[in-house]
Amino acid sequence: PHWLPLLGRHALVTAGPTHEPIDPVRYLGNRSSGLQGYAIAGALAQLGANVTLISGPTSLLAPSDVSLIRVETAREMEQAVMSSLPVDIAVCAAAVADWHVVNAVTSKIKKQAGTPPPSLSLEPNPDILARLSAAGPRRPALVVGFAAETDDVEANAVAKRKRKGCDWILANDVSEGTNVMGGTHNTAILITEDGVERWPLMTKADLALRLVRKIALRFGAPALA
Ligand code: C5P
């Protein structure tokens, strides 16, 4: 395209789920497909940004002109994010697992008749978005988080923006029946320092473009005619 308002800007995007191993064949995971994050990475690149996409396990092809770093666990994702700094823009779209299994083992756990099932012992994962937002001099100029909510979407997202210390939160309603997680469409509420925008139902690709145009404006791009 002729309009490359993000030329010279560096961006990182996290996307997809994380997998937290239980043993070599089992893991804790979630239903994130990575579609929304991959679309955002692609849209940032289309507008000229230099993009690093840090992705948990997905079945998606990386958009062209994006450097892809594949990770499995939240802790690997955090390391990859921190070593990709400095960037101007960070968009945390990954559905990072909240916990990892501290008693994960390196041999497959056998099921044995007559013995009780194994117990998993969980510990919290690092909050990548919160750490990025508090990264001091290495903090990206713009940090965007996501919020997947099922109730009180707006109030929860406003609270989450404060708690995480990020600049913007894009909140999705993922309640049953919305088919957002794993689906092709999304409807979002964008919370910024200036207030709340309600966006209509659109494809994840359109939502990515709309978000990235807004990012470009924030970095001083002229409004599209
Ligand atoms: O706390 P919650 O998971 O609802 O917050 C969602 C936002 O925080 C998303 O932007 C997600 O990518 C980010 N996050 C993260 N690291 C975590 C948990 C969430 O970066 N451990």
JSON list of C-alpha atoms and ligand atoms in Angstrom, two decimals:
[
{"chain": "A", "resi": 1, "resn": "PRO", "atom": "CA", "xyz": [0.00, 0.00, 0.00]},
{"chain": "A", "resi": 2, "resn": "HIS", "atom": "CA", "xyz": [1.01, 3.63, -0.40]},
{"chain": "A", "resi": 3, "resn": "TRP", "atom": "CA", "xyz": [0.10, 4.50, 3.15]},
{"chain": "A", "resi": 4, "resn": "LEU", "atom": "CA", "xyz": [2.88, 3.25, 5.43]},
{"chain": "A", "resi": 5, "resn": "PRO", "atom": "CA", "xyz": [2.39, 5.34, 8.56]},
{"chain": "A", "resi": 6, "resn": "LEU", "atom": "CA", "xyz": [4.21, 2.86, 10.79]},
{"chain": "A", "resi": 7, "resn": "LEU", "atom": "CA", "xyz": [7.37, 2.70, 8.69]},
{"chain": "A", "resi": 8, "resn": "GLY", "atom": "CA", "xyz": [10.36, 2.60, 11.04]},
{"chain": "A", "resi": 9, "resn": "ARG", "atom": "CA", "xyz": [8.27, 1.59, 14.06]},
{"chain": "A", "resi": 10, "resn": "HIS", "atom": "CA", "xyz": [8.93, -1.70, 15.84]},
{"chain": "A", "resi": 11, "resn": "ALA", "atom": "CA", "xyz": [6.04, -3.76, 17.14]},
{"chain": "A", "resi": 12, "resn": "LEU", "atom": "CA", "xyz": [5.63, -7.01, 18.99]},
{"chain": "A", "resi": 13, "resn": "VAL", "atom": "CA", "xyz": [2.47, -9.06, 19.13]},
{"chain": "A", "resi": 14, "resn": "THR", "atom": "CA", "xyz": [1.76, -12.06, 21.33]},
{"chain": "A", "resi": 15, "resn": "ALA", "atom": "CA", "xyz": [-0.81, -14.52, 20.01]},
{"chain": "A", "resi": 16, "resn": "GLY", "atom": "CA", "xyz": [-2.34, -17.92, 20.50]},
{"chain": "A", "resi": 17, "resn": "PRO", "atom": "CA", "xyz": [-2.63, -20.04, 23.61]},
{"chain": "A", "resi": 18, "resn": "THR", "atom": "CA", "xyz": [0.20, -21.31, 25.75]},
{"chain": "A", "resi": 19, "resn": "HIS", "atom": "CA", "xyz": [0.60, -24.99, 26.54]},
{"chain": "A", "resi": 20, "resn": "GLU", "atom": "CA", "xyz": [1.73, -25.87, 30.02]},
{"chain": "A", "resi": 21, "resn": "PRO", "atom": "CA", "xyz": [3.14, -29.39, 30.15]},
{"chain": "A", "resi": 22, "resn": "ILE", "atom": "CA", "xyz": [1.90, -32.04, 32.57]},
{"chain": "A", "resi": 23, "resn": "ASP", "atom": "CA", "xyz": [4.14, -34.74, 31.12]},
{"chain": "A", "resi": 24, "resn": "PRO", "atom": "CA", "xyz": [5.68, -35.22, 27.65]},
{"chain": "A", "resi": 25, "resn": "VAL", "atom": "CA", "xyz": [2.30, -35.93, 26.03]},
{"chain": "A", "resi": 26, "resn": "ARG", "atom": "CA", "xyz": [-0.20, -33.90, 28.07]},
{"chain": "A", "resi": 27, "resn": "TYR", "atom": "CA", "xyz": [-0.66, -30.21, 28.72]},
{"chain": "A", "resi": 28, "resn": "LEU", "atom": "CA", "xyz": [-3.01, -27.57, 30.08]},
{"chain": "A", "resi": 29, "resn": "GLY", "atom": "CA", "xyz": [-4.22, -25.32, 27.28]},
{"chain": "A", "resi": 30, "resn": "ASN", "atom": "CA", "xyz": [-7.13, -23.22, 26.08]},
{"chain": "A", "resi": 31, "resn": "ARG", "atom": "CA", "xyz": [-9.26, -22.63, 22.99]},
{"chain": "A", "resi": 32, "resn": "SER", "atom": "CA", "xyz": [-7.41, -19.65, 21.54]},
{"chain": "A", "resi": 33, "resn": "SER", "atom": "CA", "xyz": [-6.78, -20.10, 17.80]},
{"chain": "A", "resi": 34, "resn": "GLY", "atom": "CA", "xyz": [-4.36, -17.18, 17.46]},
{"chain": "A", "resi": 35, "resn": "LEU", "atom": "CA", "xyz": [-6.40, -15.70, 14.59]},
{"chain": "A", "resi": 36, "resn": "GLN", "atom": "CA", "xyz": [-6.92, -12.25, 16.11]},
{"chain": "A", "resi": 37, "resn": "GLY", "atom": "CA", "xyz": [-3.27, -11.80, 17.09]},
{"chain": "A", "resi": 38, "resn": "TYR", "atom": "CA", "xyz": [-1.98, -13.04, 13.71]},
{"chain": "A", "resi": 39, "resn": "ALA", "atom": "CA", "xyz": [-4.35, -10.63, 11.96]},
{"chain": "A", "resi": 40, "resn": "ILE", "atom": "CA", "xyz": [-3.04, -7.74, 14.07]},
{"chain": "A", "resi": 41, "resn": "ALA", "atom": "CA", "xyz": [0.57, -8.68, 13.34]},
{"chain": "A", "resi": 42, "resn": "GLY", "atom": "CA", "xyz": [-0.24, -8.80, 9.62]},
{"chain": "A", "resi": 43, "resn": "ALA", "atom": "CA", "xyz": [-2.03, -5.46, 9.72]},
{"chain": "A", "resi": 44, "resn": "LEU", "atom": "CA", "xyz": [0.85, -3.77, 11.56]},
{"chain": "A", "resi": 45, "resn": "ALA", "atom": "CA", "xyz": [3.26, -5.07, 8.91]},
{"chain": "A", "resi": 46, "resn": "GLN", "atom": "CA", "xyz": [0.93, -3.88, 6.12]},
{"chain": "A", "resi": 47, "resn": "LEU", "atom": "CA", "xyz": [1.15, -0.36, 7.53]},
{"chain": "A", "resi": 48, "resn": "GLY", "atom": "CA", "xyz": [4.92, -0.53, 7.49]},
{"chain": "A", "resi": 49, "resn": "ALA", "atom": "CA", "xyz": [5.87, -1.65, 11.01]},
{"chain": "A", "resi": 50, "resn": "ASN", "atom": "CA", "xyz": [8.72, -4.03, 11.69]},
{"chain": "A", "resi": 51, "resn": "VAL", "atom": "CA", "xyz": [6.81, -6.82, 13.45]},
{"chain": "A", "resi": 52, "resn": "THR", "atom": "CA", "xyz": [7.84, -9.66, 15.75]},
{"chain": "A", "resi": 53, "resn": "LEU", "atom": "CA", "xyz": [5.04, -12.15, 16.34]},
{"chain": "A", "resi": 54, "resn": "ILE", "atom": "CA", "xyz": [5.52, -14.29, 19.43]},
{"chain": "A", "resi": 55, "resn": "SER", "atom": "CA", "xyz": [3.12, -17.16, 19.14]},
{"chain": "A", "resi": 56, "resn": "GLY", "atom": "CA", "xyz": [2.05, -20.05, 21.26]},
{"chain": "A", "resi": 57, "resn": "PRO", "atom": "CA", "xyz": [1.10, -23.32, 19.51]},
{"chain": "A", "resi": 58, "resn": "THR", "atom": "CA", "xyz": [-1.33, -22.64, 16.64]},
{"chain": "A", "resi": 59, "resn": "SER", "atom": "CA", "xyz": [-2.03, -24.16, 13.25]},
{"chain": "A", "resi": 60, "resn": "LEU", "atom": "CA", "xyz": [-1.71, -20.80, 11.47]},
{"chain": "A", "resi": 61, "resn": "LEU", "atom": "CA", "xyz": [0.83, -19.65, 8.90]},
{"chain": "A", "resi": 62, "resn": "ALA", "atom": "CA", "xyz": [2.69, -16.49, 9.86]},
{"chain": "A", "resi": 63, "resn": "PRO", "atom": "CA", "xyz": [1.61, -13.44, 7.86]},
{"chain": "A", "resi": 64, "resn": "SER", "atom": "CA", "xyz": [4.21, -12.37, 5.33]},
{"chain": "A", "resi": 65, "resn": "ASP", "atom": "CA", "xyz": [6.76, -9.77, 6.43]},
{"chain": "A", "resi": 66, "resn": "VAL", "atom": "CA", "xyz": [6.50, -10.76, 10.09]},
{"chain": "A", "resi": 67, "resn": "SER", "atom": "CA", "xyz": [9.27, -12.39, 12.14]},
{"chain": "A", "resi": 68, "resn": "LEU", "atom": "CA", "xyz": [7.73, -15.36, 13.91]},
{"chain": "A", "resi": 69, "resn": "ILE", "atom": "CA", "xyz": [9.01, -16.71, 17.21]},
{"chain": "A", "resi": 70, "resn": "ARG", "atom": "CA", "xyz": [7.25, -19.87, 18.30]},
{"chain": "A", "resi": 71, "resn": "VAL", "atom": "CA", "xyz": [7.00, -20.71, 21.98]},
{"chain": "A", "resi": 72, "resn": "GLU", "atom": "CA", "xyz": [5.10, -23.26, 24.00]},
{"chain": "A", "resi": 73, "resn": "THR", "atom": "CA", "xyz": [4.76, -22.06, 27.60]},
{"chain": "A", "resi": 74, "resn": "ALA", "atom": "CA", "xyz": [3.98, -18.72, 29.23]},
{"chain": "A", "resi": 75, "resn": "ARG", "atom": "CA", "xyz": [7.44, -18.55, 30.69]},
{"chain": "A", "resi": 76, "resn": "GLU", "atom": "CA", "xyz": [8.98, -19.05, 27.23]},
{"chain": "A", "resi": 77, "resn": "MET", "atom": "CA", "xyz": [6.64, -16.38, 25.87]},
{"chain": "A", "resi": 78, "resn": "GLU", "atom": "CA", "xyz": [7.71, -13.94, 28.55]},
{"chain": "A", "resi": 79, "resn": "GLN", "atom": "CA", "xyz": [11.39, -14.53, 27.77]},
{"chain": "A", "resi": 80, "resn": "ALA", "atom": "CA", "xyz": [10.82, -14.07, 24.05]},
{"chain": "A", "resi": 81, "resn": "VAL", "atom": "CA", "xyz": [8.86, -10.85, 24.68]},
{"chain": "A", "resi": 82, "resn": "MET", "atom": "CA", "xyz": [11.45, -9.36, 27.00]},
{"chain": "A", "resi": 83, "resn": "SER", "atom": "CA", "xyz": [14.30, -10.19, 24.63]},
{"chain": "A", "resi": 84, "resn": "SER", "atom": "CA", "xyz": [12.43, -8.56, 21.73]},
{"chain": "A", "resi": 85, "resn": "LEU", "atom": "CA", "xyz": [12.53, -5.16, 23.45]},
{"chain": "A", "resi": 86, "resn": "PRO", "atom": "CA", "xyz": [12.85, -2.32, 22.74]},
{"chain": "A", "resi": 87, "resn": "VAL", "atom": "CA", "xyz": [9.74, -1.85, 20.61]},
{"chain": "A", "resi": 88, "resn": "ASP", "atom": "CA", "xyz": [7.41, 1.12, 20.12]},
{"chain": "A", "resi": 89, "resn": "ILE", "atom": "CA", "xyz": [4.21, -0.90, 20.15]},
{"chain": "A", "resi": 90, "resn": "ALA", "atom": "CA", "xyz": [3.23, -4.07, 22.04]},
{"chain": "A", "resi": 91, "resn": "VAL", "atom": "CA", "xyz": [-0.06, -5.84, 21.48]},
{"chain": "A", "resi": 92, "resn": "CYS", "atom": "CA", "xyz": [-0.68, -8.72, 23.88]},
{"chain": "A", "resi": 93, "resn": "ALA", "atom": "CA", "xyz": [-3.36, -10.81, 22.21]},
{"chain": "A", "resi": 94, "resn": "ALA", "atom": "CA", "xyz": [-2.17, -14.17, 23.53]},
{"chain": "A", "resi": 95, "resn": "ALA", "atom": "CA", "xyz": [-4.42, -16.22, 25.79]},
{"chain": "A", "resi": 96, "resn": "VAL", "atom": "CA", "xyz": [-1.67, -16.94, 28.27]},
{"chain": "A", "resi": 97, "resn": "ALA", "atom": "CA", "xyz": [-2.40, -19.78, 30.68]},
{"chain": "A", "resi": 98, "resn": "ASP", "atom": "CA", "xyz": [-2.82, -18.46, 34.20]},
{"chain": "A", "resi": 99, "resn": "TRP", "atom": "CA", "xyz": [-0.93, -21.34, 35.79]},
{"chain": "A", "resi": 100, "resn": "HIS", "atom": "CA", "xyz": [1.76, -23.87, 35.05]},
{"chain": "A", "resi": 101, "resn": "VAL", "atom": "CA", "xyz": [2.15, -27.33, 36.52]},
{"chain": "A", "resi": 102, "resn": "VAL", "atom": "CA", "xyz": [4.96, -27.34, 39.06]},
{"chain": "A", "resi": 103, "resn": "ASN", "atom": "CA", "xyz": [4.99, -31.11, 39.38]},
{"chain": "A", "resi": 104, "resn": "ALA", "atom": "CA", "xyz": [5.28, -31.70, 35.62]},
{"chain": "A", "resi": 105, "resn": "VAL", "atom": "CA", "xyz": [7.36, -34.79, 34.85]},
{"chain": "A", "resi": 106, "resn": "THR", "atom": "CA", "xyz": [9.56, -35.87, 31.97]},
{"chain": "A", "resi": 107, "resn": "SER", "atom": "CA", "xyz": [8.15, -39.41, 31.61]},
{"chain": "A", "resi": 108, "resn": "LYS", "atom": "CA", "xyz": [4.57, -40.16, 30.63]},
{"chain": "A", "resi": 109, "resn": "ILE", "atom": "CA", "xyz": [2.35, -40.63, 33.67]},
{"chain": "A", "resi": 110, "resn": "LYS", "atom": "CA", "xyz": [0.84, -44.15, 33.59]},
{"chain": "A", "resi": 111, "resn": "LYS", "atom": "CA", "xyz": [-2.73, -44.75, 34.57]},
{"chain": "A", "resi": 112, "resn": "GLN", "atom": "CA", "xyz": [-2.79, -47.60, 37.01]},
{"chain": "A", "resi": 113, "resn": "ALA", "atom": "CA", "xyz": [-5.94, -49.48, 37.96]},
{"chain": "A", "resi": 114, "resn": "GLY", "atom": "CA", "xyz": [-6.63, -49.12, 41.64]},
{"chain": "A", "resi": 115, "resn": "THR", "atom": "CA", "xyz": [-4.46, -46.07, 42.18]},
{"chain": "A", "resi": 116, "resn": "PRO", "atom": "CA", "xyz": [-5.91, -42.57, 42.42]},
{"chain": "A", "resi": 117, "resn": "PRO", "atom": "CA", "xyz": [-5.44, -40.15, 39.51]},
{"chain": "A", "resi": 118, "resn": "PRO", "atom": "CA", "xyz": [-2.47, -37.81, 39.78]},
{"chain": "A", "resi": 119, "resn": "SER", "atom": "CA", "xyz": [-2.85, -34.40, 41.40]},
{"chain": "A", "resi": 120, "resn": "LEU", "atom": "CA", "xyz": [-1.61, -31.34, 39.59]},
{"chain": "A", "resi": 121, "resn": "SER", "atom": "CA", "xyz": [0.07, -28.68, 41.60]},
{"chain": "A", "resi": 122, "resn": "LEU", "atom": "CA", "xyz": [-0.27, -25.25, 39.96]},
{"chain": "A", "resi": 123, "resn": "GLU", "atom": "CA", "xyz": [1.61, -22.00, 40.31]},
{"chain": "A", "resi": 124, "resn": "PRO", "atom": "CA", "xyz": [0.83, -18.67, 38.67]},
{"chain": "A", "resi": 125, "resn": "ASN", "atom": "CA", "xyz": [2.48, -17.79, 35.37]},
{"chain": "A", "resi": 126, "resn": "PRO", "atom": "CA", "xyz": [4.16, -14.42, 34.87]},
{"chain": "A", "resi": 127, "resn": "ASP", "atom": "CA", "xyz": [1.75, -11.71, 33.71]},
{"chain": "A", "resi": 128, "resn": "ILE", "atom": "CA", "xyz": [3.50, -10.65, 30.52]},
{"chain": "A", "resi": 129, "resn": "LEU", "atom": "CA", "xyz": [1.22, -7.68, 29.85]},
{"chain": "A", "resi": 130, "resn": "ALA", "atom": "CA", "xyz": [1.65, -6.30, 33.38]},
{"chain": "A", "resi": 131, "resn": "ARG", "atom": "CA", "xyz": [5.42, -6.75, 33.21]},
{"chain": "A", "resi": 132, "resn": "LEU", "atom": "CA", "xyz": [5.68, -5.04, 29.85]},
{"chain": "A", "resi": 133, "resn": "SER", "atom": "CA", "xyz": [3.56, -2.18, 31.15]},
{"chain": "A", "resi": 134, "resn": "ALA", "atom": "CA", "xyz": [5.91, -1.74, 34.10]},
{"chain": "A", "resi": 135, "resn": "ALA", "atom": "CA", "xyz": [9.14, -2.17, 32.15]},
{"chain": "A", "resi": 136, "resn": "GLY", "atom": "CA", "xyz": [10.44, 1.31, 33.04]},
{"chain": "A", "resi": 137, "resn": "PRO", "atom": "CA", "xyz": [12.70, 2.74, 30.35]},
{"chain": "A", "resi": 138, "resn": "ARG", "atom": "CA", "xyz": [12.12, -0.35, 28.21]},
{"chain": "A", "resi": 139, "resn": "ARG", "atom": "CA", "xyz": [8.36, 0.08, 28.30]},
{"chain": "A", "resi": 140, "resn": "PRO", "atom": "CA", "xyz": [6.90, 0.31, 24.79]},
{"chain": "A", "resi": 141, "resn": "ALA", "atom": "CA", "xyz": [5.33, 3.73, 24.08]},
{"chain": "A", "resi": 142, "resn": "LEU", "atom": "CA", "xyz": [2.00, 2.00, 23.46]},
{"chain": "A", "resi": 143, "resn": "VAL", "atom": "CA", "xyz": [0.96, -1.20, 25.25]},
{"chain": "A", "resi": 144, "resn": "VAL", "atom": "CA", "xyz": [-2.34, -2.78, 24.21]},
{"chain": "A", "resi": 145, "resn": "GLY", "atom": "CA", "xyz": [-3.93, -5.62, 26.17]},
{"chain": "A", "resi": 146, "resn": "PHE", "atom": "CA", "xyz": [-6.93, -7.81, 25.52]},
{"chain": "A", "resi": 147, "resn": "ALA", "atom": "CA", "xyz": [-9.70, -8.80, 27.85]},
{"chain": "A", "resi": 148, "resn": "ALA", "atom": "CA", "xyz": [-11.86, -11.82, 27.19]},
{"chain": "A", "resi": 149, "resn": "GLU", "atom": "CA", "xyz": [-14.91, -11.35, 29.37]},
{"chain": "A", "resi": 150, "resn": "THR", "atom": "CA", "xyz": [-18.24, -13.05, 29.75]},
{"chain": "A", "resi": 151, "resn": "ASP", "atom": "CA", "xyz": [-20.00, -10.55, 32.07]},
{"chain": "A", "resi": 152, "resn": "ASP", "atom": "CA", "xyz": [-19.83, -6.81, 32.68]},
{"chain": "A", "resi": 153, "resn": "VAL", "atom": "CA", "xyz": [-17.42, -6.55, 29.76]},
{"chain": "A", "resi": 154, "resn": "GLU", "atom": "CA", "xyz": [-16.92, -2.79, 29.94]},
{"chain": "A", "resi": 155, "resn": "ALA", "atom": "CA", "xyz": [-16.54, -2.41, 33.71]},
{"chain": "A", "resi": 156, "resn": "ASN", "atom": "CA", "xyz": [-14.15, -5.35, 33.89]},
{"chain": "A", "resi": 157, "resn": "ALA", "atom": "CA", "xyz": [-12.08, -4.02, 31.01]},
{"chain": "A", "resi": 158, "resn": "VAL", "atom": "CA", "xyz": [-11.83, -0.54, 32.54]},
{"chain": "A", "resi": 159, "resn": "ALA", "atom": "CA", "xyz": [-10.64, -2.10, 35.80]},
{"chain": "A", "resi": 160, "resn": "LYS", "atom": "CA", "xyz": [-8.22, -4.35, 33.92]},
{"chain": "A", "resi": 161, "resn": "ARG", "atom": "CA", "xyz": [-6.60, -1.40, 32.12]},
{"chain": "A", "resi": 162, "resn": "LYS", "atom": "CA", "xyz": [-5.82, 0.19, 35.49]},
{"chain": "A", "resi": 163, "resn": "ARG", "atom": "CA", "xyz": [-4.65, -3.03, 37.09]},
{"chain": "A", "resi": 164, "resn": "LYS", "atom": "CA", "xyz": [-2.35, -4.05, 34.26]},
{"chain": "A", "resi": 165, "resn": "GLY", "atom": "CA", "xyz": [-0.97, -0.58, 33.65]},
{"chain": "A", "resi": 166, "resn": "CYS", "atom": "CA", "xyz": [-1.40, -0.81, 29.89]},
{"chain": "A", "resi": 167, "resn": "ASP", "atom": "CA", "xyz": [-2.57, 2.05, 27.67]},
{"chain": "A", "resi": 168, "resn": "TRP", "atom": "CA", "xyz": [-5.45, 0.43, 25.83]},
{"chain": "A", "resi": 169, "resn": "ILE", "atom": "CA", "xyz": [-7.60, -2.64, 26.39]},
{"chain": "A", "resi": 170, "resn": "LEU", "atom": "CA", "xyz": [-9.54, -4.30, 23.62]},
{"chain": "A", "resi": 171, "resn": "ALA", "atom": "CA", "xyz": [-12.31, -6.25, 25.30]},
{"chain": "A", "resi": 172, "resn": "ASN", "atom": "CA", "xyz": [-14.22, -9.11, 23.70]},
{"chain": "A", "resi": 173, "resn": "ASP", "atom": "CA", "xyz": [-17.39, -10.77, 24.85]},
{"chain": "A", "resi": 174, "resn": "VAL", "atom": "CA", "xyz": [-16.55, -14.46, 24.78]},
{"chain": "A", "resi": 175, "resn": "SER", "atom": "CA", "xyz": [-19.70, -15.73, 26.47]},
{"chain": "A", "resi": 176, "resn": "GLU", "atom": "CA", "xyz": [-21.19, -18.94, 25.20]},
{"chain": "A", "resi": 177, "resn": "GLY", "atom": "CA", "xyz": [-22.95, -18.44, 21.90]},
{"chain": "A", "resi": 178, "resn": "THR", "atom": "CA", "xyz": [-20.79, -15.51, 20.75]},
{"chain": "A", "resi": 179, "resn": "ASN", "atom": "CA", "xyz": [-18.42, -17.94, 19.04]},
{"chain": "A", "resi": 180, "resn": "VAL", "atom": "CA", "xyz": [-15.55, -15.45, 19.35]},
{"chain": "A", "resi": 181, "resn": "MET", "atom": "CA", "xyz": [-12.94, -17.85, 20.65]},
{"chain": "A", "resi": 182, "resn": "GLY", "atom": "CA", "xyz": [-11.84, -19.90, 17.66]},
{"chain": "A", "resi": 183, "resn": "GLY", "atom": "CA", "xyz": [-14.37, -18.11, 15.43]},
{"chain": "A", "resi": 184, "resn": "THR", "atom": "CA", "xyz": [-13.80, -15.72, 12.54]},
{"chain": "A", "resi": 185, "resn": "HIS", "atom": "CA", "xyz": [-15.70, -12.70, 13.85]},
{"chain": "A", "resi": 186, "resn": "ASN", "atom": "CA", "xyz": [-15.29, -10.47, 16.83]},
{"chain": "A", "resi": 187, "resn": "THR", "atom": "CA", "xyz": [-17.04, -7.59, 18.49]},
{"chain": "A", "resi": 188, "resn": "ALA", "atom": "CA", "xyz": [-15.02, -5.38, 20.75]},
{"chain": "A", "resi": 189, "resn": "ILE", "atom": "CA", "xyz": [-15.00, -2.49, 23.15]},
{"chain": "A", "resi": 190, "resn": "LEU", "atom": "CA", "xyz": [-11.83, -0.40, 23.04]},
{"chain": "A", "resi": 191, "resn": "ILE", "atom": "CA", "xyz": [-10.86, 1.28, 26.31]},
{"chain": "A", "resi": 192, "resn": "THR", "atom": "CA", "xyz": [-8.29, 4.05, 25.95]},
{"chain": "A", "resi": 193, "resn": "GLU", "atom": "CA", "xyz": [-7.08, 6.88, 28.14]},
{"chain": "A", "resi": 194, "resn": "ASP", "atom": "CA", "xyz": [-9.77, 8.99, 26.43]},
{"chain": "A", "resi": 195, "resn": "GLY", "atom": "CA", "xyz": [-12.75, 6.73, 27.03]},
{"chain": "A", "resi": 196, "resn": "VAL", "atom": "CA", "xyz": [-14.70, 3.87, 25.57]},
{"chain": "A", "resi": 197, "resn": "GLU", "atom": "CA", "xyz": [-15.47, 2.95, 21.95]},
{"chain": "A", "resi": 198, "resn": "ARG", "atom": "CA", "xyz": [-17.98, 0.26, 21.06]},
{"chain": "A", "resi": 199, "resn": "TRP", "atom": "CA", "xyz": [-17.13, -1.44, 17.80]},
{"chain": "A", "resi": 200, "resn": "PRO", "atom": "CA", "xyz": [-19.70, -3.39, 15.77]},
{"chain": "A", "resi": 201, "resn": "LEU", "atom": "CA", "xyz": [-19.41, -7.07, 14.87]},
{"chain": "A", "resi": 202, "resn": "MET", "atom": "CA", "xyz": [-16.76, -7.50, 12.18]},
{"chain": "A", "resi": 203, "resn": "THR", "atom": "CA", "xyz": [-14.25, -10.03, 10.96]},
{"chain": "A", "resi": 204, "resn": "LYS", "atom": "CA", "xyz": [-11.07, -10.43, 12.96]},
{"chain": "A", "resi": 205, "resn": "ALA", "atom": "CA", "xyz": [-9.17, -9.09, 9.94]},
{"chain": "A", "resi": 206, "resn": "ASP", "atom": "CA", "xyz": [-11.30, -5.92, 9.88]},
{"chain": "A", "resi": 207, "resn": "LEU", "atom": "CA", "xyz": [-10.94, -5.52, 13.62]},
{"chain": "A", "resi": 208, "resn": "ALA", "atom": "CA", "xyz": [-7.16, -5.82, 13.28]},
{"chain": "A", "resi": 209, "resn": "LEU", "atom": "CA", "xyz": [-7.10, -3.14, 10.59]},
{"chain": "A", "resi": 210, "resn": "ARG", "atom": "CA", "xyz": [-9.28, -0.83, 12.65]},
{"chain": "A", "resi": 211, "resn": "LEU", "atom": "CA", "xyz": [-7.05, -1.25, 15.71]},
{"chain": "A", "resi": 212, "resn": "VAL", "atom": "CA", "xyz": [-3.88, -0.75, 13.72]},
{"chain": "A", "resi": 213, "resn": "ARG", "atom": "CA", "xyz": [-5.22, 2.40, 12.02]},
{"chain": "A", "resi": 214, "resn": "LYS", "atom": "CA", "xyz": [-5.95, 3.77, 15.43]},
{"chain": "A", "resi": 215, "resn": "ILE", "atom": "CA", "xyz": [-2.41, 2.89, 16.52]},
{"chain": "A", "resi": 216, "resn": "ALA", "atom": "CA", "xyz": [-1.06, 4.70, 13.44]},
{"chain": "A", "resi": 217, "resn": "LEU", "atom": "CA", "xyz": [-3.04, 7.82, 14.38]},
{"chain": "A", "resi": 218, "resn": "ARG", "atom": "CA", "xyz": [-1.60, 7.69, 17.85]},
{"chain": "A", "resi": 219, "resn": "PHE", "atom": "CA", "xyz": [1.87, 7.65, 16.30]},
{"chain": "A", "resi": 220, "resn": "GLY", "atom": "CA", "xyz": [1.09, 10.78, 14.36]},
{"chain": "A", "resi": 221, "resn": "ALA", "atom": "CA", "xyz": [-0.16, 9.44, 11.07]},
{"chain": "A", "resi": 222, "resn": "PRO", "atom": "CA", "xyz": [-2.56, 11.71, 9.24]},
{"chain": "A", "resi": 223, "resn": "ALA", "atom": "CA", "xyz": [-6.16, 10.51, 9.27]},
{"chain": "A", "resi": 224, "resn": "LEU", "atom": "CA", "xyz": [-7.21, 8.50, 6.23]},
{"chain": "A", "resi": 225, "resn": "ALA", "atom": "CA", "xyz": [-9.13, 10.59, 3.73]},
{"chain": "B", "resi": 1, "resn": "C5P", "atom": "O1", "xyz": [-5.63, -11.19, 33.21]},
{"chain": "B", "resi": 1, "resn": "C5P", "atom": "P1", "xyz": [-6.24, -11.55, 31.91]},
{"chain": "B", "resi": 1, "resn": "C5P", "atom": "O2", "xyz": [-5.74, -12.87, 31.38]},
{"chain": "B", "resi": 1, "resn": "C5P", "atom": "O3", "xyz": [-7.70, -11.44, 31.82]},
{"chain": "B", "resi": 1, "resn": "C5P", "atom": "O4", "xyz": [-5.68, -10.42, 30.93]},
{"chain": "B", "resi": 1, "resn": "C5P", "atom": "C1", "xyz": [-5.72, -10.54, 29.56]},
{"chain": "B", "resi": 1, "resn": "C5P", "atom": "C2", "xyz": [-4.61, -9.74, 28.94]},
{"chain": "B", "resi": 1, "resn": "C5P", "atom": "O5", "xyz": [-3.39, -9.94, 29.64]},
{"chain": "B", "resi": 1, "resn": "C5P", "atom": "C3", "xyz": [-4.30, -10.16, 27.53]},
{"chain": "B", "resi": 1, "resn": "C5P", "atom": "O6", "xyz": [-3.80, -9.03, 26.84]},
{"chain": "B", "resi": 1, "resn": "C5P", "atom": "C4", "xyz": [-3.23, -11.22, 27.70]},
{"chain": "B", "resi": 1, "resn": "C5P", "atom": "O7", "xyz": [-2.44, -11.36, 26.55]},
{"chain": "B", "resi": 1, "resn": "C5P", "atom": "C5", "xyz": [-2.44, -10.63, 28.85]},
{"chain": "B", "resi": 1, "resn": "C5P", "atom": "N1", "xyz": [-1.82, -11.63, 29.72]},
{"chain": "B", "resi": 1, "resn": "C5P", "atom": "C6", "xyz": [-0.44, -11.80, 29.71]},
{"chain": "B", "resi": 1, "resn": "C5P", "atom": "N2", "xyz": [0.15, -12.70, 30.56]},
{"chain": "B", "resi": 1, "resn": "C5P", "atom": "C7", "xyz": [-0.60, -13.43, 31.40]},
{"chain": "B", "resi": 1, "resn": "C5P", "atom": "C8", "xyz": [-2.00, -13.28, 31.43]},
{"chain": "B", "resi": 1, "resn": "C5P", "atom": "C9", "xyz": [-2.57, -12.38, 30.57]},
{"chain": "B", "resi": 1, "resn": "C5P", "atom": "O8", "xyz": [0.24, -11.12, 28.92]},
{"chain": "B", "resi": 1, "resn": "C5P", "atom": "N3", "xyz": [-0.01, -14.30, 32.21]}
]
